[in-house]
PDB file of C-alpha atoms in Angstrom:
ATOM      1  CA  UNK A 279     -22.243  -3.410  12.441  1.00  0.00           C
ATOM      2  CA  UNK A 280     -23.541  -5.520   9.799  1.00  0.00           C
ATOM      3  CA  UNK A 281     -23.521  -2.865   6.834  1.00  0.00           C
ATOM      4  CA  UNK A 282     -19.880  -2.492   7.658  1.00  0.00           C
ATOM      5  CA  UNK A 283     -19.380  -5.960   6.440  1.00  0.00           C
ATOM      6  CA  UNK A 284     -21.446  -5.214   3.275  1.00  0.00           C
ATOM      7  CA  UNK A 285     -19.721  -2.304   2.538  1.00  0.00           C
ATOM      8  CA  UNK A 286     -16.498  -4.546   1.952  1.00  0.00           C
ATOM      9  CA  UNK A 287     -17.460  -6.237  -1.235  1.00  0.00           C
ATOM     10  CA  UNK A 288     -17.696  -2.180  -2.544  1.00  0.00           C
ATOM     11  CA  UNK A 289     -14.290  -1.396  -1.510  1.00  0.00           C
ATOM     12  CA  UNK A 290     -12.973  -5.103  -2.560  1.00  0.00           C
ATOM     13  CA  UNK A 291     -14.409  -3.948  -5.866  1.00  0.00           C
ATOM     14  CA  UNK A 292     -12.635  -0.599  -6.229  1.00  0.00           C
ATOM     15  CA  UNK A 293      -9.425  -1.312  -4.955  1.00  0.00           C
ATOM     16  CA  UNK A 294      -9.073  -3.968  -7.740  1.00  0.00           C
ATOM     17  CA  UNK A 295     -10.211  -1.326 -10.042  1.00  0.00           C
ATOM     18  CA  UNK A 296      -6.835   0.354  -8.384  1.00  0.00           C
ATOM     19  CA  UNK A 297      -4.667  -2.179  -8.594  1.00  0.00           C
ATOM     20  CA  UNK A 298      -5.691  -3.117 -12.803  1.00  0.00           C
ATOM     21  CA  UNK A 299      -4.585   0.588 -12.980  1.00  0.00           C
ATOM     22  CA  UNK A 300      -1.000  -0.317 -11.360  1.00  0.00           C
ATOM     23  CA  UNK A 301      -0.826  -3.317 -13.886  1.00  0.00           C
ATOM     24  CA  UNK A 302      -1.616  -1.547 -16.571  1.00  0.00           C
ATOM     25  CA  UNK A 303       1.638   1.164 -15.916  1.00  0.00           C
ATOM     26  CA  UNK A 304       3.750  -2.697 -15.206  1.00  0.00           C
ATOM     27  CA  UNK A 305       2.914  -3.912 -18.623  1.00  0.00           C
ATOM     28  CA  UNK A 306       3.220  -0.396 -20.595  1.00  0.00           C
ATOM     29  CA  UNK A 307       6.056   0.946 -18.670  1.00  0.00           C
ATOM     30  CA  UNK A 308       9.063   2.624 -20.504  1.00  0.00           C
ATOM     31  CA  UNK A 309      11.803   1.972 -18.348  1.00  0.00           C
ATOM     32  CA  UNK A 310      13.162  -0.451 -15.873  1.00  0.00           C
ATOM     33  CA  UNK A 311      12.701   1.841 -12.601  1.00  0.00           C
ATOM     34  CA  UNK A 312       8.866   2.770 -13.762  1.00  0.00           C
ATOM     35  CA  UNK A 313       8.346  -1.304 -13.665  1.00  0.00           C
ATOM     36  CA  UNK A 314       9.804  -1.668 -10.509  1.00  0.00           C
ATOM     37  CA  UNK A 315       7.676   1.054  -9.367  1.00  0.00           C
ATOM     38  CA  UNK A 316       4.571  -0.470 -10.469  1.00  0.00           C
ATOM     39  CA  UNK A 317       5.698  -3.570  -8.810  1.00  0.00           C
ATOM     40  CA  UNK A 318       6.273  -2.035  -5.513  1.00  0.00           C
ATOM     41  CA  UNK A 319       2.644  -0.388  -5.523  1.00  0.00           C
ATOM     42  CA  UNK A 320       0.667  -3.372  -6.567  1.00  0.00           C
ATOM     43  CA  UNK A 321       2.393  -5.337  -3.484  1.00  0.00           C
ATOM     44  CA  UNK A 322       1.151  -1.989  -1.506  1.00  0.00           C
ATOM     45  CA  UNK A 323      -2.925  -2.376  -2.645  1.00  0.00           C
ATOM     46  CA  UNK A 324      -2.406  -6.389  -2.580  1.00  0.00           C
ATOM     47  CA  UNK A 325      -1.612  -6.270   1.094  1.00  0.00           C
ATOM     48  CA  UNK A 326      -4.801  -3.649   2.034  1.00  0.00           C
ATOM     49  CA  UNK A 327      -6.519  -6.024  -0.158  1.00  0.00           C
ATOM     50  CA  UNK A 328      -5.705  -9.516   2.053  1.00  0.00           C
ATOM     51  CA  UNK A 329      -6.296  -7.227   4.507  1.00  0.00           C
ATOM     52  CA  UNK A 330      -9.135  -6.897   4.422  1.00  0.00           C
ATOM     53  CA  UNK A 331     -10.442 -10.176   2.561  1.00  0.00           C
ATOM     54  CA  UNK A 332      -9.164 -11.483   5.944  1.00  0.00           C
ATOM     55  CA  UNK A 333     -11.513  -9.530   7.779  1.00  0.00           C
ATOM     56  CA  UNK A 334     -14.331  -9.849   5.456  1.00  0.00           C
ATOM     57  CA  UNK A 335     -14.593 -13.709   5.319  1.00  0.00           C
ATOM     58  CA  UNK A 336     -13.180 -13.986   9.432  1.00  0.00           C
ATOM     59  CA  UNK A 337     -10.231 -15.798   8.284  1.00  0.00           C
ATOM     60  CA  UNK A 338      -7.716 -14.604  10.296  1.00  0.00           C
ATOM     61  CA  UNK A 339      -4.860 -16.155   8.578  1.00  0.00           C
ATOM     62  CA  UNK A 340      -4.472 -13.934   5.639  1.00  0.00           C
ATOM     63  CA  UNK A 341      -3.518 -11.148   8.029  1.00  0.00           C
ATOM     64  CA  UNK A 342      -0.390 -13.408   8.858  1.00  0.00           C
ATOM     65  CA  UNK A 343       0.313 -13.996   4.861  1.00  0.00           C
ATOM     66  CA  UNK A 344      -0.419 -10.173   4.062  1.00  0.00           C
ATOM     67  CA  UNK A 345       2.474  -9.847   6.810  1.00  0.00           C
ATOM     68  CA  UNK A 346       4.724 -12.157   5.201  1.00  0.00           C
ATOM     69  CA  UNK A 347       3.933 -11.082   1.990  1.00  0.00           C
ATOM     70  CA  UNK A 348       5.099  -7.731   2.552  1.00  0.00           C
ATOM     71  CA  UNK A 349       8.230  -8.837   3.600  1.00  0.00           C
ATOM     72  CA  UNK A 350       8.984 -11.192   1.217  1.00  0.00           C
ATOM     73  CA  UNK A 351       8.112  -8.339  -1.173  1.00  0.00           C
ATOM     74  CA  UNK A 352      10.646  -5.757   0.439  1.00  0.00           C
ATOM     75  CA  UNK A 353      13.580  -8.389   0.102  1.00  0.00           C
ATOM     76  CA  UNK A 354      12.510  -8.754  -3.492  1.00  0.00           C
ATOM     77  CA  UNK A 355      12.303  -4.599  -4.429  1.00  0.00           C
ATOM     78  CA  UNK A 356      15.415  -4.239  -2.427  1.00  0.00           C
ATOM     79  CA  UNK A 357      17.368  -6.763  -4.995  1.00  0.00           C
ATOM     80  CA  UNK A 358      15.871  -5.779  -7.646  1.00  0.00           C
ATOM     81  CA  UNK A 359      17.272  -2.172  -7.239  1.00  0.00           C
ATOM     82  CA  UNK A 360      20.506  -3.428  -6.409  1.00  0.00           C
ATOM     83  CA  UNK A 361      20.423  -4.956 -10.152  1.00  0.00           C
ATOM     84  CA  UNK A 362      19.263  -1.836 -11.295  1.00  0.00           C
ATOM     85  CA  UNK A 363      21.994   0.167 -10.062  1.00  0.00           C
ATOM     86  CA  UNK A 364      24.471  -2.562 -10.711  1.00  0.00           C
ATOM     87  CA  UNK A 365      25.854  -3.825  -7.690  1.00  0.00           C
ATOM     88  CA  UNK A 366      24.552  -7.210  -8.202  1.00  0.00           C
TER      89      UNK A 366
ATOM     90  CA  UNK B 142     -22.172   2.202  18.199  1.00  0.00           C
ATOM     91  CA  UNK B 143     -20.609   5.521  16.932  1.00  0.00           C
ATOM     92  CA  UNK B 144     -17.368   4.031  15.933  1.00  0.00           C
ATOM     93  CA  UNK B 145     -18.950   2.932  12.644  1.00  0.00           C
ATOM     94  CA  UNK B 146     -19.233   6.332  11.525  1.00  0.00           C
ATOM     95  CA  UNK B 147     -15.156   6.209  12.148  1.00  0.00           C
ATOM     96  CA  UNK B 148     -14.893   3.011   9.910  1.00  0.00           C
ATOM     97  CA  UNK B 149     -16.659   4.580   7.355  1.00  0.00           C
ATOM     98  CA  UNK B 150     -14.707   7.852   7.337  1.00  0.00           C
ATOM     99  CA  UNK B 151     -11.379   5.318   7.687  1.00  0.00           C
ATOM    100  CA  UNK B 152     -12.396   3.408   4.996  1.00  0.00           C
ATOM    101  CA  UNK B 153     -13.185   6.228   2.569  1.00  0.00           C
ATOM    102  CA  UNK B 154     -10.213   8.004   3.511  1.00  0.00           C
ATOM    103  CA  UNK B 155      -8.334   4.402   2.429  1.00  0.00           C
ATOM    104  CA  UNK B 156      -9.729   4.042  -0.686  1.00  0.00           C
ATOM    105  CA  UNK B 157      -9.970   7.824  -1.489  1.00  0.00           C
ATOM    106  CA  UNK B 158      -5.810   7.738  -1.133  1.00  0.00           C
ATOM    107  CA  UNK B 159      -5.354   4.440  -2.987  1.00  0.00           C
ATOM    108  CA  UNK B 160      -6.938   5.334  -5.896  1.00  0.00           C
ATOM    109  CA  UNK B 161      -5.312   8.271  -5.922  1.00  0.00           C
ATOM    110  CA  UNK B 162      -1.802   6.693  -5.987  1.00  0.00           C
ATOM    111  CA  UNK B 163      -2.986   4.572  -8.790  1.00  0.00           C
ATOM    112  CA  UNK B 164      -4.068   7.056 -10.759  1.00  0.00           C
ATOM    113  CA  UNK B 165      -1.057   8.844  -9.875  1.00  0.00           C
ATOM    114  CA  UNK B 166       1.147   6.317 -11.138  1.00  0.00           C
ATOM    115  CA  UNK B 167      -0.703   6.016 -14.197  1.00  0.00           C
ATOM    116  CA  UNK B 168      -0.915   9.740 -15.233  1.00  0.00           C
ATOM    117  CA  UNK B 169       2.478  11.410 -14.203  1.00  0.00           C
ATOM    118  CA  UNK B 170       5.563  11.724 -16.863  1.00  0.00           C
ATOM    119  CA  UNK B 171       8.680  10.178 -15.326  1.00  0.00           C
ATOM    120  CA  UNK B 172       9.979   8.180 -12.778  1.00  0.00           C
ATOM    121  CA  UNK B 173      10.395   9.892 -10.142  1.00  0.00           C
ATOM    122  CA  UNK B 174       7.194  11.761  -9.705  1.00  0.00           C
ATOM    123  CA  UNK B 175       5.415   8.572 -10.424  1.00  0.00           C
ATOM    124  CA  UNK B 176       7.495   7.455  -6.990  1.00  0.00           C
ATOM    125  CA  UNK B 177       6.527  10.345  -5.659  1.00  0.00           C
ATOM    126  CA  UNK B 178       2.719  10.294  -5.869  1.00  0.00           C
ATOM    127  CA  UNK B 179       2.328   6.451  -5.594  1.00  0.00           C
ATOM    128  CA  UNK B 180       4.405   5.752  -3.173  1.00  0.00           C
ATOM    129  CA  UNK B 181       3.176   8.267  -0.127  1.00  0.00           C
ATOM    130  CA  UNK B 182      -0.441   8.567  -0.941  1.00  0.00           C
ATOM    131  CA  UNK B 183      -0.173   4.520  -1.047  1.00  0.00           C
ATOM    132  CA  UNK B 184       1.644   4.569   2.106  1.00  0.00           C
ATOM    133  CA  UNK B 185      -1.350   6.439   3.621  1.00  0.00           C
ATOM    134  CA  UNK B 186      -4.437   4.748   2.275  1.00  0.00           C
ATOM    135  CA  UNK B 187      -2.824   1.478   3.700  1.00  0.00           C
ATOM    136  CA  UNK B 188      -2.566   2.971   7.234  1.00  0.00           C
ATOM    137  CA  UNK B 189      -5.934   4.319   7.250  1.00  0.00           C
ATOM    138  CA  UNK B 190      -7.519   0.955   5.799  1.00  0.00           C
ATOM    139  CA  UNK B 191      -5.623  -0.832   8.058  1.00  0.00           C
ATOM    140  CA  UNK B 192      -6.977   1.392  11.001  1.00  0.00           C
ATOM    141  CA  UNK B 193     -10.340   0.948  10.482  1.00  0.00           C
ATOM    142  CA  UNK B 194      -9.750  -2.825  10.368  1.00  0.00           C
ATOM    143  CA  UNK B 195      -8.218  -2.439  13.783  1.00  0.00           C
ATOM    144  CA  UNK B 196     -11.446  -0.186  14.939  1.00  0.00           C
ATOM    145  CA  UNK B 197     -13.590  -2.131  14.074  1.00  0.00           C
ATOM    146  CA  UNK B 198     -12.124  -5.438  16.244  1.00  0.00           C
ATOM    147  CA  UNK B 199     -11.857  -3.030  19.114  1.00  0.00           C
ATOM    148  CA  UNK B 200     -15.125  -2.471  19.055  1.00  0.00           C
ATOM    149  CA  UNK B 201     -16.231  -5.892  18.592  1.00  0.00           C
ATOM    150  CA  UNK B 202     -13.991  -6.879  21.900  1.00  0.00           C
ATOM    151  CA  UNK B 203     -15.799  -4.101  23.787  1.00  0.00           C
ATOM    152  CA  UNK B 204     -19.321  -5.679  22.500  1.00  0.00           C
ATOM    153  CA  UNK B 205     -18.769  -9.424  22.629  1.00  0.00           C
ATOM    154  CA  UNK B 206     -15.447 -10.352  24.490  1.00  0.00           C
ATOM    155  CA  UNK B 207     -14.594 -12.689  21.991  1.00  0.00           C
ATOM    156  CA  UNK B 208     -10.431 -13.094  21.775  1.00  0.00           C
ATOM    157  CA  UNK B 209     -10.732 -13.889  18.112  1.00  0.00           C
ATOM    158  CA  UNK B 210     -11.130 -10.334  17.614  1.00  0.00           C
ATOM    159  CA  UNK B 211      -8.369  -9.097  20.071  1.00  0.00           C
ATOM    160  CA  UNK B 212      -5.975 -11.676  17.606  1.00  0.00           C
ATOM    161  CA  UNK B 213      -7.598  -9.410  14.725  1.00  0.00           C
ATOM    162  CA  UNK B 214      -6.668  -5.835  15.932  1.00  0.00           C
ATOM    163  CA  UNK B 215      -3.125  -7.101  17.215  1.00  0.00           C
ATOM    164  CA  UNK B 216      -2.556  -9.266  13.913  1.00  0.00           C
ATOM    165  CA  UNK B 217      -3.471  -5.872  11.904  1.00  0.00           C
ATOM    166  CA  UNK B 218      -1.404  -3.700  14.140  1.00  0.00           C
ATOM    167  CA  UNK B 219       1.675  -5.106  13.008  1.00  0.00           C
ATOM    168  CA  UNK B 220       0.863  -5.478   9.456  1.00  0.00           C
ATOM    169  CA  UNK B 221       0.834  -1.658   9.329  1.00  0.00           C
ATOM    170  CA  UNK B 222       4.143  -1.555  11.700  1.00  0.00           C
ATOM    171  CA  UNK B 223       6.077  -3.555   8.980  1.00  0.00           C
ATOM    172  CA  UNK B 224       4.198  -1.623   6.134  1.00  0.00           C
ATOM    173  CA  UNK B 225       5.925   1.717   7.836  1.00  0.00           C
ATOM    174  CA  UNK B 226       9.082   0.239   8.179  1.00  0.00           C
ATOM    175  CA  UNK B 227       9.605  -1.093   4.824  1.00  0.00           C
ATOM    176  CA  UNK B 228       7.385   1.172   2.406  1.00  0.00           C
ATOM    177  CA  UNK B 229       9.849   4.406   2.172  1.00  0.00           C
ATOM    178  CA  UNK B 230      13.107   2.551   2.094  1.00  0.00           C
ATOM    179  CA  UNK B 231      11.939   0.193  -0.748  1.00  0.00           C
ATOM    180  CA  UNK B 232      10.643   3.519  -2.161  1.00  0.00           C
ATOM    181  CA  UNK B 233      14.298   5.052  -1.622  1.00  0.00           C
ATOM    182  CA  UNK B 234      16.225   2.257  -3.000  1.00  0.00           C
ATOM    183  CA  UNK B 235      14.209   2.583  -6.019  1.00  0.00           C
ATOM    184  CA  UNK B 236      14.808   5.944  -6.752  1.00  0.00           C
ATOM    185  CA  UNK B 237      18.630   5.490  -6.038  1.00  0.00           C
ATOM    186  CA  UNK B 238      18.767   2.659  -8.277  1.00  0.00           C
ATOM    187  CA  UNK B 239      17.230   4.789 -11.527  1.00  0.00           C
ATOM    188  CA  UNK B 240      18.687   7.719 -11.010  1.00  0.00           C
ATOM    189  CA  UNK B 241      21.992   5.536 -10.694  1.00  0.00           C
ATOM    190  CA  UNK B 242      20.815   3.504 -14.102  1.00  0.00           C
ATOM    191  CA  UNK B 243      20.581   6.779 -15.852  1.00  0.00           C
ATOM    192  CA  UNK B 244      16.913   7.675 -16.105  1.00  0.00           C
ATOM    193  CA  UNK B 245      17.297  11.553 -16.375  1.00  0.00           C
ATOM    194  CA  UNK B 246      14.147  13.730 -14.416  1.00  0.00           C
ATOM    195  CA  UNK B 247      11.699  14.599 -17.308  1.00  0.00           C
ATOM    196  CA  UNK B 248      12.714  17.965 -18.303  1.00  0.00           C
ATOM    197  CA  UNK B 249      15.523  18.794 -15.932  1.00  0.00           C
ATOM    198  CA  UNK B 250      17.426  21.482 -16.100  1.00  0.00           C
ATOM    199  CA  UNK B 251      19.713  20.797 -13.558  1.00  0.00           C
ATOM    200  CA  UNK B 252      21.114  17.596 -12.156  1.00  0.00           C
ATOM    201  CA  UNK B 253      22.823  18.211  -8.609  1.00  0.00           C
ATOM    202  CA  UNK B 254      23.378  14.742  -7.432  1.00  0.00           C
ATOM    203  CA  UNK B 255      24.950  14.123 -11.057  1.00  0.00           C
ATOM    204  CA  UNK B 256      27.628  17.033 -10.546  1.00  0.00           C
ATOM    205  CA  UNK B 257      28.325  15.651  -6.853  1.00  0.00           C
ATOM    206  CA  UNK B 258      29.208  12.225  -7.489  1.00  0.00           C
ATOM    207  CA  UNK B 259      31.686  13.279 -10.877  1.00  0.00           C
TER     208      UNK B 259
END
């Protein structure tokens, strides 16, 4: 079961190589929406990503801030569309 | 144990999807299909990493009867219950909110929701 444990720094490695690819649509974006979109995504990989930091160095307490974290996230996408579209 | 074949497959399948979604995201011309591809192949690499997660401290239960592990699988269970509940309606608003903010589909012909709401 130990080589499963290895295996994480690999996938650690390439899902960051994901989520530059999410920043890098944030920063060069055209429009608001597209922004908002990147934004939504990189909370998406960032959660996996605590995930499974969490479970690589047995702290079990990033499980409870990737939990919160999404949360916290959804409130935040769900206001900023409501700017967007100008109800705010 | 055999179940580590099913991490690795879970894992893969994770980080297979994720990329995807990035590259997605990167690659596609408007908003909306950019929604479209990150959003539900995200949505699905998250599950699956989360699942083997979740395998993988099942397993470790069955082995070792330790409850830190139980506290893993159950912690990680509802991480991916609140990822389901919130991914698609985030994903909705958004789309509501540009097409509402005027960003037109990248050559559209035809705009139904436009000609409803006149």
């Amino acid at each position: 079961m130990s080589c499963i444990v290895d295996l994480c720094i690999v996938f650690i490695t390439l899902i960051s190589v994901a989520a530059s690819l999410t920043i890098v649509r944030l920063v060069k974006g055209p429009t608001a929406p597209d922004r908002a979109v990147a934004m939504d995504i990189l909370t998406n990989i960032t959660i996996v990503l605590l995930v499974i930091i969490g479970f690589y160095f047995k702290r079990f307490i990033y499980l409870d801030v990737a939990l919160v974290y999404g949360i916290l996230a959804f409130v935040g996408v769900i206001a900023l569309a409501r700017y967007l579209e100008g109800g705010l | 144990m055999w179940t580590q074949y099913l991490i690795w497959i879970f894992l893969g399948i994770g980080l297979t999807f994720n990329g995807l979604g990035a590259i997605g995201l990167l690659r596609f011309p408007d908003v909306y299909t950019r929604l479209h591809a990150a959003t539900k192949a995200t949505t699905f690499g998250s599950i699956f990493t989360s699942l083997a997660v979740v395998t993988f401290a099942f397993t470790q239960l069955y082995l070792n009867g330790k409850m830190a592990n139980l506290q893993l699988g159950l912690h990680t269970i509802v991480a991916i219950a609140s990822l389901l509940l919130t991914n698609p309606v985030g994903a909705h608003a958004i789309a509501r909110a540009a097409h509402r903010s005027g960003v037109k589909p990248e050559k559209a012909v035809v705009d139904k929701l436009a000609e409803v709401k006149k």
